[in-house]
Short mmCIF file of C-alpha atoms in Angstrom, two decimals:
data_model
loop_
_atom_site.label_atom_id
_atom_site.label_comp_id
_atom_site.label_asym_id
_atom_site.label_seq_id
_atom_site.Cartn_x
_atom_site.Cartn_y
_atom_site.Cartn_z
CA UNK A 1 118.93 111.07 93.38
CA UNK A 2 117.31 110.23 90.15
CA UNK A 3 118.76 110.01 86.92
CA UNK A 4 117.22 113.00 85.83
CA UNK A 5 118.71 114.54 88.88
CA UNK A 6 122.01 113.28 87.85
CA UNK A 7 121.89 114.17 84.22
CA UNK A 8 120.38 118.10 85.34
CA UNK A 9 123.67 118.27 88.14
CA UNK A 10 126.13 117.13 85.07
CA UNK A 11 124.87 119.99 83.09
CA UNK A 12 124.47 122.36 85.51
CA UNK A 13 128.59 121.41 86.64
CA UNK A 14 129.49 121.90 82.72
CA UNK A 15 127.91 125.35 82.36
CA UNK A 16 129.60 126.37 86.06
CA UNK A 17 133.10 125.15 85.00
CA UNK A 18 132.66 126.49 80.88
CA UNK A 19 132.10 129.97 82.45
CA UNK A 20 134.36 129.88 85.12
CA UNK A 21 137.00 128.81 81.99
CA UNK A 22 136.13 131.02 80.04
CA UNK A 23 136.70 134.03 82.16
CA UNK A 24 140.10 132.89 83.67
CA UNK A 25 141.03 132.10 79.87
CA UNK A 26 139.92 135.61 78.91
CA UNK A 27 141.96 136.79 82.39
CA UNK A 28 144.75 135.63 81.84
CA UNK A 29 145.18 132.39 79.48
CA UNK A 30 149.09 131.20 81.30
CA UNK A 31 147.00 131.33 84.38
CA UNK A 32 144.29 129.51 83.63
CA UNK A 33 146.18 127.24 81.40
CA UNK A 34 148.42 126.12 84.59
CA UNK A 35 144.73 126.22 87.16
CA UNK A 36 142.93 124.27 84.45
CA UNK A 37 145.07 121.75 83.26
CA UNK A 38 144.28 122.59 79.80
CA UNK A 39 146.61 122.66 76.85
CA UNK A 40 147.65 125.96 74.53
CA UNK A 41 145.00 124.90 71.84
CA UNK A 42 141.81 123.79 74.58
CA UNK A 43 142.91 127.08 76.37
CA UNK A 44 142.39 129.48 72.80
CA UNK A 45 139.29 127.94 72.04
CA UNK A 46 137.64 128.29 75.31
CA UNK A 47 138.27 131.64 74.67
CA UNK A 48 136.95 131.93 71.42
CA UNK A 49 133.61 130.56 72.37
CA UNK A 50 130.01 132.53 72.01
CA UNK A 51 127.99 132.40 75.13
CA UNK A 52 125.05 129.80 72.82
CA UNK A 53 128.09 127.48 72.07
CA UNK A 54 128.98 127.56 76.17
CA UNK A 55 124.90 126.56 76.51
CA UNK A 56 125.22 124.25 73.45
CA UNK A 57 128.51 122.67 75.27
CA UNK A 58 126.94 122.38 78.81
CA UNK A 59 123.95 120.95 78.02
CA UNK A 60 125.27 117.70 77.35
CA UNK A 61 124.83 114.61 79.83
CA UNK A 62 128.70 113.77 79.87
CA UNK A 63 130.58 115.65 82.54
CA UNK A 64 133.26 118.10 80.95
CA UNK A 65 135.79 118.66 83.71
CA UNK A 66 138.00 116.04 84.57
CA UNK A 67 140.36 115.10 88.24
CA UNK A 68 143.70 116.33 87.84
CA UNK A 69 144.84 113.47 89.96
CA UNK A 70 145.59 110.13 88.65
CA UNK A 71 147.61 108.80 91.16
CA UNK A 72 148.41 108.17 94.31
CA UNK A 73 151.61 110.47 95.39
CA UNK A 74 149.65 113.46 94.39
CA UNK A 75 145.95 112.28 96.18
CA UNK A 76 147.99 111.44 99.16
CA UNK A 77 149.71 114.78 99.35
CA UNK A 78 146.56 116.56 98.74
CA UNK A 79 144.59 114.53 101.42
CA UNK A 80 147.87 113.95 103.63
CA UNK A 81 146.75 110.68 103.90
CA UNK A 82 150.10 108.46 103.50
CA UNK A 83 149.46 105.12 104.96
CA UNK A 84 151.31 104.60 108.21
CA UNK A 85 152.26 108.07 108.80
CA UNK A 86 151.34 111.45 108.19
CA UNK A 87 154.25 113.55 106.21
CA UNK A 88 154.84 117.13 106.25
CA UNK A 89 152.47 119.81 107.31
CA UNK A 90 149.66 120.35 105.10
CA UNK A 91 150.67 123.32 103.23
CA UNK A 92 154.22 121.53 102.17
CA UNK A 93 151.88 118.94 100.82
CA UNK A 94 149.82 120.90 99.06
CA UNK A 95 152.44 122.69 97.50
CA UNK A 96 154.48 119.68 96.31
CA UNK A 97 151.26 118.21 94.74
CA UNK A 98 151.11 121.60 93.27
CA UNK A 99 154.17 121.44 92.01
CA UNK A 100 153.73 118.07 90.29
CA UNK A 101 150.85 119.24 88.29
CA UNK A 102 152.00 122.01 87.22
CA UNK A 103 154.88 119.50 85.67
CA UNK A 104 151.91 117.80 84.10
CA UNK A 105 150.46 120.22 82.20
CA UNK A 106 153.90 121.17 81.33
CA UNK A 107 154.70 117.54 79.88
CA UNK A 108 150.99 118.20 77.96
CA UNK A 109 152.55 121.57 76.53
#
């Protein structure tokens, strides 16, 4: 892949996720607040935003959307990779690393 490539997937990605957003914001914002990540303030002006600031937005060459998951507990549960052993059943897993992101995004609240 060349680094036009790159730079044309990266903007492509940003306009996907601004929409998708956008309309999850405009859905319902406590929902998309707690799916996104996104604080009160990020969430309202998401929102807010005309469809040419979205393009505007997008077009850039620096990717917009960010991992959730900083650490290893919750990449572990997600993957239900845990060195040594495998713990739980996949859907316990996936809800306890759902649970401590939603505590995340609380703590960002």
């Amino acid at each position: 892949m060349t680094s036009e490539q790159m730079l044309a997937e990266i903007r492509e990605a940003n306009l996907t996720y601004l929409m998708l957003a956008q309309n999850l914001i405009r859905q319902d914002k406590a929902e998309a607040v707690y799916r996104l990540g996104l604080s009160e303030d990020s969430a309202e002006l998401l929102g807010s935003l005309s469809t040419a600031q979205i393009l505007k937005l997008a077009s850039g060459n620096t990717l917009l959307c960010r991992f959730r998951v900083d650490d290893d507990m919750v990449w572990n549960l997600l993957t239900n990779h845990t060195p040594g052993n495998k713990v739980g059943n996949e859907a316990t897993n996936r809800l306890h690393a759902g649970i401590l992101m939603a505590s995340r995004v609380s703590e960002v609240l």
